[in-house]
mmCIF file of C-alpha atoms in Angstrom:
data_model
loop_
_atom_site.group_PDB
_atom_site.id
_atom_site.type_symbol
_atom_site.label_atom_id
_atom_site.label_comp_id
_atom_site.label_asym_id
_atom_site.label_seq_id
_atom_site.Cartn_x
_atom_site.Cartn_y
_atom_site.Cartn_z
ATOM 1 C CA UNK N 1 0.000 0.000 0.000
ATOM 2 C CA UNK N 2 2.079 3.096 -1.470
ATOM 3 C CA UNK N 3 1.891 6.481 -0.560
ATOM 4 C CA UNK N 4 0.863 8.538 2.742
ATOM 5 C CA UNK N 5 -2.600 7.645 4.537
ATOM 6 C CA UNK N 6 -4.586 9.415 7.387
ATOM 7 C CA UNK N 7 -6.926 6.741 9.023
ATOM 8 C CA UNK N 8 -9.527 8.794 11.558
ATOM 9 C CA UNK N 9 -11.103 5.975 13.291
ATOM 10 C CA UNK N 10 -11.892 5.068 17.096
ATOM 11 C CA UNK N 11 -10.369 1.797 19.290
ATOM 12 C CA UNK N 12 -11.739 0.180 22.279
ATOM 13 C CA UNK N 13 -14.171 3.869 22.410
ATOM 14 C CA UNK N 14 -11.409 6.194 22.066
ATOM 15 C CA UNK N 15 -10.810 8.595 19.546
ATOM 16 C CA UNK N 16 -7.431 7.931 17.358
ATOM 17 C CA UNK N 17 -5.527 8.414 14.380
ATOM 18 C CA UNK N 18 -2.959 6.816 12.319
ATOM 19 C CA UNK N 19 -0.083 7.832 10.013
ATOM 20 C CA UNK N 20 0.307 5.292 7.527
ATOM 21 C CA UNK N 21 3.440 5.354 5.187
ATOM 22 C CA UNK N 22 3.934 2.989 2.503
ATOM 23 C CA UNK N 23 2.119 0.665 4.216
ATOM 24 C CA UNK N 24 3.894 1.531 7.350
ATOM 25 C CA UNK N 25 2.629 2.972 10.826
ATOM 26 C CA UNK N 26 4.307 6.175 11.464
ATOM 27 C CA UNK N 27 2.277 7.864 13.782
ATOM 28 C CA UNK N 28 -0.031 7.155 15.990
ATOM 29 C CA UNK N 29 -2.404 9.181 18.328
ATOM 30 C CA UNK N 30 -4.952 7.828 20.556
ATOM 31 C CA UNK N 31 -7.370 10.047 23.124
ATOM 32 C CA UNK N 32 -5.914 9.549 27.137
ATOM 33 C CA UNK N 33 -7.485 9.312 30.655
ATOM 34 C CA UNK N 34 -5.053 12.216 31.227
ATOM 35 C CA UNK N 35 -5.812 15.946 30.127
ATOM 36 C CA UNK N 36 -4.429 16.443 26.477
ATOM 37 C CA UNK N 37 -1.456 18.292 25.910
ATOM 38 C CA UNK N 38 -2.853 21.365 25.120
ATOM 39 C CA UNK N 39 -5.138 22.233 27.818
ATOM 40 C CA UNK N 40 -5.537 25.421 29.651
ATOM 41 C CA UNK N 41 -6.563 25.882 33.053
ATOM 42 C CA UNK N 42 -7.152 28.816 35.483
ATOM 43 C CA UNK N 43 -4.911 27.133 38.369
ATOM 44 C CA UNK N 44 -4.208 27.615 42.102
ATOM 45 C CA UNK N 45 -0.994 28.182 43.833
ATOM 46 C CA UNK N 46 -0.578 25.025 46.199
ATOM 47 C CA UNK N 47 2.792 25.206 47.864
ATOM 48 C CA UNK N 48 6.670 25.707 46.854
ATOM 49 C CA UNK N 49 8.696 22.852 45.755
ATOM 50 C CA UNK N 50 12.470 25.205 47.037
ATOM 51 C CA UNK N 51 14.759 21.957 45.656
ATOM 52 C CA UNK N 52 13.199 21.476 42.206
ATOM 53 C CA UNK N 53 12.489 25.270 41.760
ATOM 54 C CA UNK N 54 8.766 25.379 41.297
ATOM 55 C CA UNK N 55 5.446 24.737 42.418
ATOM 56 C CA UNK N 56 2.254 22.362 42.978
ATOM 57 C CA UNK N 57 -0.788 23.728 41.730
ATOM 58 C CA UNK N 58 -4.306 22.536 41.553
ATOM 59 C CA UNK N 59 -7.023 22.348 39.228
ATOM 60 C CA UNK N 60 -10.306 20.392 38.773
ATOM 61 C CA UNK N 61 -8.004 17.565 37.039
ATOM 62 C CA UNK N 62 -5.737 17.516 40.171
ATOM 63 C CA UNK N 63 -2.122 18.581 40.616
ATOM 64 C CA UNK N 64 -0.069 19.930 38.531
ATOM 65 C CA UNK N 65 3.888 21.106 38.613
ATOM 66 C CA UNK N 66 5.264 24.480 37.120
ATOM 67 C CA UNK N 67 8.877 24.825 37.079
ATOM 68 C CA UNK N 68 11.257 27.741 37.543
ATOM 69 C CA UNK N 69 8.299 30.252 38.701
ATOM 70 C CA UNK N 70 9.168 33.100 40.778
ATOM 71 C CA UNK N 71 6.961 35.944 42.790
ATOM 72 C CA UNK N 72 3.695 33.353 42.600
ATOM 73 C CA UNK N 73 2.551 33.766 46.325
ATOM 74 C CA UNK N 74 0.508 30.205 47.739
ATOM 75 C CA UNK N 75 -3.329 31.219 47.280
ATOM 76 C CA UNK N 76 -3.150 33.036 43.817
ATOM 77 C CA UNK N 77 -4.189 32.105 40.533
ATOM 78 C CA UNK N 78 -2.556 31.709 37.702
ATOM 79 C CA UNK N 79 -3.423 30.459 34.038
ATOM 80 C CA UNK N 80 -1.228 27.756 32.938
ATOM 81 C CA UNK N 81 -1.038 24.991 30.077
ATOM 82 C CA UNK N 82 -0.218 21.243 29.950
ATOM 83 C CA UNK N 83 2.862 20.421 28.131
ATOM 84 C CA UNK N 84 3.189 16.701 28.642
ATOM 85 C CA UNK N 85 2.706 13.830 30.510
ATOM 86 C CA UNK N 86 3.230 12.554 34.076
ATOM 87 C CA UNK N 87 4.122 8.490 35.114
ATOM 88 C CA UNK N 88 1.421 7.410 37.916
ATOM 89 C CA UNK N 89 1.818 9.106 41.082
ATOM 90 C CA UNK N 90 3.202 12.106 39.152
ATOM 91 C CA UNK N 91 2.392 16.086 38.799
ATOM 92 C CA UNK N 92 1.362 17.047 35.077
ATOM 93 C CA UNK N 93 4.056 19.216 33.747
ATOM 94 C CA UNK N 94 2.760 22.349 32.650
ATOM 95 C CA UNK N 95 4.215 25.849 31.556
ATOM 96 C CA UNK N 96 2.944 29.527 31.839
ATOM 97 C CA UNK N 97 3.624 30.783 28.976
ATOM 98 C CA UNK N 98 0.484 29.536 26.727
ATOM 99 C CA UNK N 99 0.680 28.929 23.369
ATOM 100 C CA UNK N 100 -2.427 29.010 21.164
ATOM 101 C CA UNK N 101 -1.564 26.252 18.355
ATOM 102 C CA UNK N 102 -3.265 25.299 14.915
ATOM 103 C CA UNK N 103 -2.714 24.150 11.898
ATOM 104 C CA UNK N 104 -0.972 27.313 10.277
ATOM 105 C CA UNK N 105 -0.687 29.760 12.708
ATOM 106 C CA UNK N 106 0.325 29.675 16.563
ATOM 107 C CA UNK N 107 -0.701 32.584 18.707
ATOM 108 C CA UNK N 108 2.373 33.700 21.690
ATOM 109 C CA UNK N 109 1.075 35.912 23.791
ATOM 110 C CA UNK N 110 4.638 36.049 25.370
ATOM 111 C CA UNK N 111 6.498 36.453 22.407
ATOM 112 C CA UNK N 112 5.413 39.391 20.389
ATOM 113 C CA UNK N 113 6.322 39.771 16.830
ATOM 114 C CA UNK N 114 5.572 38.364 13.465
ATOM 115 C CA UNK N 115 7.437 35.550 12.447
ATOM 116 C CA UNK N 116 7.944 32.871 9.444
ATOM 117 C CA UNK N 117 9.029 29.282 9.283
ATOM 118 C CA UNK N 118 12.581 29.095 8.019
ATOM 119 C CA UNK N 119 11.181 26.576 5.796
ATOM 120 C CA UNK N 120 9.322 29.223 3.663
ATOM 121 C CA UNK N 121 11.990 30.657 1.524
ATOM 122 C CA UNK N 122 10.455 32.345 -0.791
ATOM 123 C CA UNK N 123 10.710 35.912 -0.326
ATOM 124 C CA UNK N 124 7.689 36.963 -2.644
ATOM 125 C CA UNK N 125 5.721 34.712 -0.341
ATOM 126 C CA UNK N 126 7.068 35.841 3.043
ATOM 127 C CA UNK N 127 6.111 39.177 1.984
ATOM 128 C CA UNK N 128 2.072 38.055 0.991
ATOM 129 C CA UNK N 129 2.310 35.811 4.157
ATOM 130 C CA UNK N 130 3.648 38.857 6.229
ATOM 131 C CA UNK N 131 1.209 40.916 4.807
ATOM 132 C CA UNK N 132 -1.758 38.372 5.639
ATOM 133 C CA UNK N 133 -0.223 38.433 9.442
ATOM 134 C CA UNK N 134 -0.273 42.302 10.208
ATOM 135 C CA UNK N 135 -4.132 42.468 8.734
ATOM 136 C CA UNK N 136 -5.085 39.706 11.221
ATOM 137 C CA UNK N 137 -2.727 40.494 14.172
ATOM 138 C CA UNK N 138 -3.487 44.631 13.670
ATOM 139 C CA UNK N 139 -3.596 45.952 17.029
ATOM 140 C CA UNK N 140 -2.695 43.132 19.230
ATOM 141 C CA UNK N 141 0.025 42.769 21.257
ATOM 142 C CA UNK N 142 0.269 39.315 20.720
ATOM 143 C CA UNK N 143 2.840 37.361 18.869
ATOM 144 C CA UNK N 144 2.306 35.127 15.370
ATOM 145 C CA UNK N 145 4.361 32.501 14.398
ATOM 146 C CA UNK N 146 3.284 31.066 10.915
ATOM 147 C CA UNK N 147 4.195 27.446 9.831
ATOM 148 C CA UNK N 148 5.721 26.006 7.400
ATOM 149 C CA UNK N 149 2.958 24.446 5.783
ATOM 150 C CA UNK N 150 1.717 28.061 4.808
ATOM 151 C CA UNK N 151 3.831 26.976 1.730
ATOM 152 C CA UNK N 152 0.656 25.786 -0.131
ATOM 153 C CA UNK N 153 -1.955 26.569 1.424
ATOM 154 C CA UNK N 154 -4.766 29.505 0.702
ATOM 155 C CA UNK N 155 -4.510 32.768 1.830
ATOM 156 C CA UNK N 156 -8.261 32.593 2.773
ATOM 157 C CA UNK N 157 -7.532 29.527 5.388
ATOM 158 C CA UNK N 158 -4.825 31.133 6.553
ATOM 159 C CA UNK N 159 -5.965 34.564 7.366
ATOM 160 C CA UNK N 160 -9.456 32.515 8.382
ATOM 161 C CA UNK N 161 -6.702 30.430 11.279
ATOM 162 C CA UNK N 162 -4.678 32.947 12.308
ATOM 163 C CA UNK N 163 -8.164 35.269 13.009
ATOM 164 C CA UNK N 164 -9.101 31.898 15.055
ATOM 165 C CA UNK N 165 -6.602 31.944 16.687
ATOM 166 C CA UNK N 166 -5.992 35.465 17.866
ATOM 167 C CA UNK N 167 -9.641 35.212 19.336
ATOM 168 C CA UNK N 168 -9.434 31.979 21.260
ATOM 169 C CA UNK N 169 -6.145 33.843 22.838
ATOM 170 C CA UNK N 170 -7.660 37.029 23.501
ATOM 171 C CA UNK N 171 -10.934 35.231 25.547
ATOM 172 C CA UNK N 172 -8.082 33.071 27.754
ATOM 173 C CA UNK N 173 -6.246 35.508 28.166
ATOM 174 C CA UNK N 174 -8.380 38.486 29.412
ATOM 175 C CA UNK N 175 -10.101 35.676 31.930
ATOM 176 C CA UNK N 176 -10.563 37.036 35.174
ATOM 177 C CA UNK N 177 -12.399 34.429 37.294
ATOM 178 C CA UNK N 178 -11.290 33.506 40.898
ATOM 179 C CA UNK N 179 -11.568 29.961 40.628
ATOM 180 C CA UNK N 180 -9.693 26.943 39.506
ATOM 181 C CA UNK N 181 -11.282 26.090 36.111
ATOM 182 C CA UNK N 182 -10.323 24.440 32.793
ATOM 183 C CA UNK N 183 -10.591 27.432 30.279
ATOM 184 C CA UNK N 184 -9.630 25.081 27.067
ATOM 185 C CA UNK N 185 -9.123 21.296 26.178
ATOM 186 C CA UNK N 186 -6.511 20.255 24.236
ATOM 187 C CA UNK N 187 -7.095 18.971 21.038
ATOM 188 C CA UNK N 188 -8.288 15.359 20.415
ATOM 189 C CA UNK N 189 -6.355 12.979 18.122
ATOM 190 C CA UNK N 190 -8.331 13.482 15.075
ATOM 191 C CA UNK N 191 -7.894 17.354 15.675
ATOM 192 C CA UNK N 192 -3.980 16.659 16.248
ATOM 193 C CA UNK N 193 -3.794 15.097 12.814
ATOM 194 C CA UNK N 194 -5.519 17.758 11.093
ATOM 195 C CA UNK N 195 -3.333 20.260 12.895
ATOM 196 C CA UNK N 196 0.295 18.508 12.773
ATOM 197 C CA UNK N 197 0.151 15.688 9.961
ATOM 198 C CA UNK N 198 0.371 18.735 6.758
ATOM 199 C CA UNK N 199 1.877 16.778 4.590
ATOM 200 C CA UNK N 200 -0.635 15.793 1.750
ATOM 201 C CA UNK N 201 -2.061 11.992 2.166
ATOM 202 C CA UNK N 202 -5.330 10.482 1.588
ATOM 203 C CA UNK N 203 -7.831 10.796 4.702
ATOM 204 C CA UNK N 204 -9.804 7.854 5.411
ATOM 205 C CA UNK N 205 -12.692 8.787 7.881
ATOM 206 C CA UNK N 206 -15.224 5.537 7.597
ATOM 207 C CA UNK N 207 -15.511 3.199 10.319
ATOM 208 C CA UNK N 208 -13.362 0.339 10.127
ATOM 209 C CA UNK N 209 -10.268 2.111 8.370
ATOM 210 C CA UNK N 210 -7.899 1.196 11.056
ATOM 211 C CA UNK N 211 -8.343 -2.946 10.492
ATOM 212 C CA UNK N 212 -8.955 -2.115 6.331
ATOM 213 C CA UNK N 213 -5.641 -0.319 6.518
ATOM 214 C CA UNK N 214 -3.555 -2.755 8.579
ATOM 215 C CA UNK N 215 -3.067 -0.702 12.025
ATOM 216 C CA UNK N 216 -4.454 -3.334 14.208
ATOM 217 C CA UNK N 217 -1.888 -5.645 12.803
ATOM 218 C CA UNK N 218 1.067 -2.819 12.889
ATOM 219 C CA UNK N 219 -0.232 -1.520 16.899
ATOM 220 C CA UNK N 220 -0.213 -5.396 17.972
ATOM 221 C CA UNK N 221 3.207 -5.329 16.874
ATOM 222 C CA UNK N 222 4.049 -1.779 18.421
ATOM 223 C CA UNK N 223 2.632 -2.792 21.606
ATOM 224 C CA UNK N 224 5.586 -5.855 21.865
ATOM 225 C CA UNK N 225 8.734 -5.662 22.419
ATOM 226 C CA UNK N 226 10.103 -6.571 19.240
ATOM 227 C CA UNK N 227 10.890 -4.046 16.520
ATOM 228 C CA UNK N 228 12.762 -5.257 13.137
ATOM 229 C CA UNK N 229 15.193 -3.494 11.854
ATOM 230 C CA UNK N 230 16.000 -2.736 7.869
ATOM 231 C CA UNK N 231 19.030 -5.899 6.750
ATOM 232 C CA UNK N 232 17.744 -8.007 9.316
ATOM 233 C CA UNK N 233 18.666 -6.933 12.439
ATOM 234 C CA UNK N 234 16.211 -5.841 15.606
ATOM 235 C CA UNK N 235 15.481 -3.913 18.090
ATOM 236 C CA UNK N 236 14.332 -4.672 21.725
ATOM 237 C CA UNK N 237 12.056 -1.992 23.341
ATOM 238 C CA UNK N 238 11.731 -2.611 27.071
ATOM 239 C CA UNK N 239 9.999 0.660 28.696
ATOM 240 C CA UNK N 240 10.957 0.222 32.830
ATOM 241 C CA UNK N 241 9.809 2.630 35.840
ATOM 242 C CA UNK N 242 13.178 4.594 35.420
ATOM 243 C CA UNK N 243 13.907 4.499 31.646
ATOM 244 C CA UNK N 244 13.326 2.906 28.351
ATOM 245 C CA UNK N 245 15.581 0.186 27.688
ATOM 246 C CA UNK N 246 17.205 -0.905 24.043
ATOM 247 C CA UNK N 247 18.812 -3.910 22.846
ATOM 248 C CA UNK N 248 20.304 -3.316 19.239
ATOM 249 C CA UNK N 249 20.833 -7.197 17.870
ATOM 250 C CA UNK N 250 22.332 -7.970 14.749
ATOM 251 C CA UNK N 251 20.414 -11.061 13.748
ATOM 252 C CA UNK N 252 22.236 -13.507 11.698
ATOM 253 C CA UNK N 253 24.509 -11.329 10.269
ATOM 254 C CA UNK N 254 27.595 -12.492 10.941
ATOM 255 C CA UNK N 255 30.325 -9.871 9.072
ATOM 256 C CA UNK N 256 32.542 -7.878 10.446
ATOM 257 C CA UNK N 257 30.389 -4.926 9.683
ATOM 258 C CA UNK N 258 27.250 -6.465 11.268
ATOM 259 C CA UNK N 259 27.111 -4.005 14.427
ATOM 260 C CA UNK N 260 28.212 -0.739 12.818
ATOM 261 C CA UNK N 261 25.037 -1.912 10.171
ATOM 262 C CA UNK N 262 22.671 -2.540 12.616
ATOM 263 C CA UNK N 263 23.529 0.385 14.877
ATOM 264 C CA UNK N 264 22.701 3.194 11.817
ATOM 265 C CA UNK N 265 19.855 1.189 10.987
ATOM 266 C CA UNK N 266 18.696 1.669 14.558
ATOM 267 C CA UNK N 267 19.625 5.554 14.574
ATOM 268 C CA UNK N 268 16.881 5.601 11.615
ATOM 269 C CA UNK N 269 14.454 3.349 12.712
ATOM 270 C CA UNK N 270 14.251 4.897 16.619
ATOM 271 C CA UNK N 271 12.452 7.650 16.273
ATOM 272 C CA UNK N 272 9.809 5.983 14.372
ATOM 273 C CA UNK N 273 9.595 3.183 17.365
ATOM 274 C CA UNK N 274 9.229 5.555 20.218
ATOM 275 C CA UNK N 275 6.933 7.744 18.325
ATOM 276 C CA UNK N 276 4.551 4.936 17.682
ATOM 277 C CA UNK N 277 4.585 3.292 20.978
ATOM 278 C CA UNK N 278 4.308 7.194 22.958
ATOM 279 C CA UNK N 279 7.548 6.481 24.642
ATOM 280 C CA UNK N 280 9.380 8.911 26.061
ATOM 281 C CA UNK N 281 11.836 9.894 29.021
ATOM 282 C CA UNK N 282 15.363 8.072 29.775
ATOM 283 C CA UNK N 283 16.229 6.308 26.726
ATOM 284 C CA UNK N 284 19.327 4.105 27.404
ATOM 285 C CA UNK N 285 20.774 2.163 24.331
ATOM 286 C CA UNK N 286 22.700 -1.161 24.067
ATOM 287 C CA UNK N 287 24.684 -0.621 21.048
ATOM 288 C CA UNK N 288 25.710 -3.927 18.784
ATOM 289 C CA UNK N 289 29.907 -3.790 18.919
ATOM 290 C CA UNK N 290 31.212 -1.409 16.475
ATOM 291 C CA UNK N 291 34.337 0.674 16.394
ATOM 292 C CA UNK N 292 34.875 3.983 18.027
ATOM 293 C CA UNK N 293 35.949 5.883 15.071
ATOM 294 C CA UNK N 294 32.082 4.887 13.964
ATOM 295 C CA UNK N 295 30.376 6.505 16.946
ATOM 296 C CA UNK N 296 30.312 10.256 15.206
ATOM 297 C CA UNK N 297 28.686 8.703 12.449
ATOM 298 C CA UNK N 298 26.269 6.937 14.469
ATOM 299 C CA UNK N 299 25.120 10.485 16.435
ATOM 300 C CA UNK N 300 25.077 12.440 13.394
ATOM 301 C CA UNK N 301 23.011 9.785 12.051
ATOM 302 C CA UNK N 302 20.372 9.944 14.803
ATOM 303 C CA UNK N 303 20.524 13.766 15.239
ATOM 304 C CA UNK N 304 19.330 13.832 11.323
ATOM 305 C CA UNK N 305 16.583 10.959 12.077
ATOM 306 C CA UNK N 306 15.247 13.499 15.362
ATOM 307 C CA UNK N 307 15.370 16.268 13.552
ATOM 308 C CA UNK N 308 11.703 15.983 12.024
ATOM 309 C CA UNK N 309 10.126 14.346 15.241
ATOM 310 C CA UNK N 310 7.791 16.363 16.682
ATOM 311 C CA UNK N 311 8.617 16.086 20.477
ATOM 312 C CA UNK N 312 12.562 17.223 21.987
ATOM 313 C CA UNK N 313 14.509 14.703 22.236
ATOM 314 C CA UNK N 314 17.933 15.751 23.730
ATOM 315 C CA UNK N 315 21.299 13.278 22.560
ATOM 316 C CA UNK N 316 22.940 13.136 26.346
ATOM 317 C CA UNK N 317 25.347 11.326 24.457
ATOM 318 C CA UNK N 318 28.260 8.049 25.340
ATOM 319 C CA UNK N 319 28.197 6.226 28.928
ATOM 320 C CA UNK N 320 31.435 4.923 30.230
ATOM 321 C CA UNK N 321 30.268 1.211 29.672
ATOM 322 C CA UNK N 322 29.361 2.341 25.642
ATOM 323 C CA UNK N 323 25.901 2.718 25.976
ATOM 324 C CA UNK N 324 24.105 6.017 24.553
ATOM 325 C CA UNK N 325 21.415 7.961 26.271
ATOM 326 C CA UNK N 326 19.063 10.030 24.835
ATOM 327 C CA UNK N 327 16.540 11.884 27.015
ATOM 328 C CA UNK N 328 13.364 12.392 25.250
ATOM 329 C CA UNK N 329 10.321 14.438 26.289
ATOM 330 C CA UNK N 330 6.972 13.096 27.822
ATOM 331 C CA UNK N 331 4.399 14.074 25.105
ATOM 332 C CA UNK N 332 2.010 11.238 25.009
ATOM 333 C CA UNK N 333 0.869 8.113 27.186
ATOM 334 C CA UNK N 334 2.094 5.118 26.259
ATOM 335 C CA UNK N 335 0.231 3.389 24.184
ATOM 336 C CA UNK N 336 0.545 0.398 26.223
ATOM 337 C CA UNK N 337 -1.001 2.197 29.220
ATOM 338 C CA UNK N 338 -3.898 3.377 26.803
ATOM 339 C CA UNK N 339 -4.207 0.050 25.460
ATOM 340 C CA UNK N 340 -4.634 -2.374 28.158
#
């Protein structure tokens, strides 16, 4: 099955969607127990955490943890957003400095300024797109960051977004209630794929897509352990309370060249594993044995292979014993956990 595919379908009652590449899952979404990344909230000031720089909050969803916040007195309110998610037992992470997100413009009330995607070179373009931003952003103080896939897309949808946009920011933001309250949900799976998967691709919406398609077959195999690996080698994915754990295996290959193969094929295929599975965290990697002078390669393979991932992942970089650690942010519940 060639080609990109967008399967909108629902599993075991919950809203989720499906990246299918060549016949490959590439993405996956799927709706949480926990509050969506995304979602705003008009929270209270619990008490000061003086070791990890921050503070406990609470909301109608339960605690939450904001880092690094200064002058916030116990008592007070304070609007803040979700930015990932917490293991059991945990605080949700979330960040005061909102962001108002769609599919071609995001809103930064923080930031002000127009700005472009670097991806957008075109200067005739910027210009019309610059020129689109200051008629919908006139008067605010807000900031406007458009993305890249303004490239080809109408002006009317744009201008139509950004307008959106501006408004759902300026009702947040001039919110003046004395309560905790949740003043916007994140957006849904099927919302998320409008909003982040640009790229053009058939959209199947009909019920059934996800077993017509083949993601049943490809999450059964994203919910093991296993993951193949391009020349016959694997991959062992073995998510623990503390970090991820992966075993790079070379399979039957035998050559001399068999680890140093296996190891770039796993720098491609990683991002594409944790993706699908929602892993994130402490990523620790058993390497197959290869030679030192082949370690640059190997990081400069699997910065390229991040690069176009959608959540941070940070290369930490070589442990004494040869392992490498890559520390990779929170953005979705495991699919495992959703799945159960």
């Amino acid at each position: 099955m060639k080609g990109r595919t967008i399967v909108l379908d629902e599993i075991q009652g919950r809203k989720a969607a499906a990246l299918m590449v060549d016949g490959v899952l590439e993405d996956f979404l799927i709706a949480a127990d926990a509050p969506p990344v995304g979602t705003i909230y008009r929270a209270r000031a619990d008490r000061p955490v003086k070791g990890q720089g921050g503070m406990f909050l609470t909301t109608p969803d339960g605690s939450v943890f904001l880092r690094q916040v200064k002058g916030l007195a116990p008592g007070s309110h304070i609007l803040v957003q979700v930015t990932g998610y917490a293991e059991p037992g945990k605080a949700i992470p979330v960040t005061n400095r909102l962001l108002f997100k769609s599919r071609y413009a995001i809103v930064t009330p923080d930031a002000p300024g127009l700005n472009i995607s670097r991806r957008i070179q075109d200067e005739e373009l910027r210009d019309q797109l610059l020129e689109i931003a200051h008629t919908q952003m006139a008067d605010s103080p807000y900031g406007l960051i458009l993305r890249s896939c303004c490239l080809t897309s109408d002006p009317e949808e744009i201008a139509e977004d950004i307008s959106a946009m501006r408004a759902q920011a300026e009702q947040v933001m001039s919110d003046i209630g004395s309560e905790c309250e949740t003043l916007s949900d994140g957006d849904d799976p099927h919302i998320l794929a409008w909003r982040d998967w640009t790229d053009p691709a058939e959209v199947v919406t009909r019920p059934g897509g996800f077993e017509a398609y083949g993601v049943l077959d490809a999450l059964d195999a994203a919910l093991g352990v296993f993951e193949p690996l391009p020349g016959g080698g694997s991959l062992f994915i073995q998510p623990t309370r503390a970090l991820v754990a992966i075993d790079v295996n070379t399979g039957r290959d035998t050559s001399l060249a068999a680890g140093t193969k296996a190891n770039f094929a796993c720098a491609k295929t990683l991002p594409r594993a944790l993706r699908v599975r929602g892993l994130g965290g402490q990523v620790t990697l058993d390497l197959a044995p290869m030679p030192k002078k082949d370690r640059r390669g190997f990081e400069a393979a699997l910065r390229k292979a991040f690069k176009s991932d959608p959540e941070e992942t940070i290369l930490a970089g070589w442990t004494p014993l040869g392992h490498f650690e890559l520390q990779r942010k929170r953005g979705r519940v495991p699919v495992s956990e959703t799945l159960k």
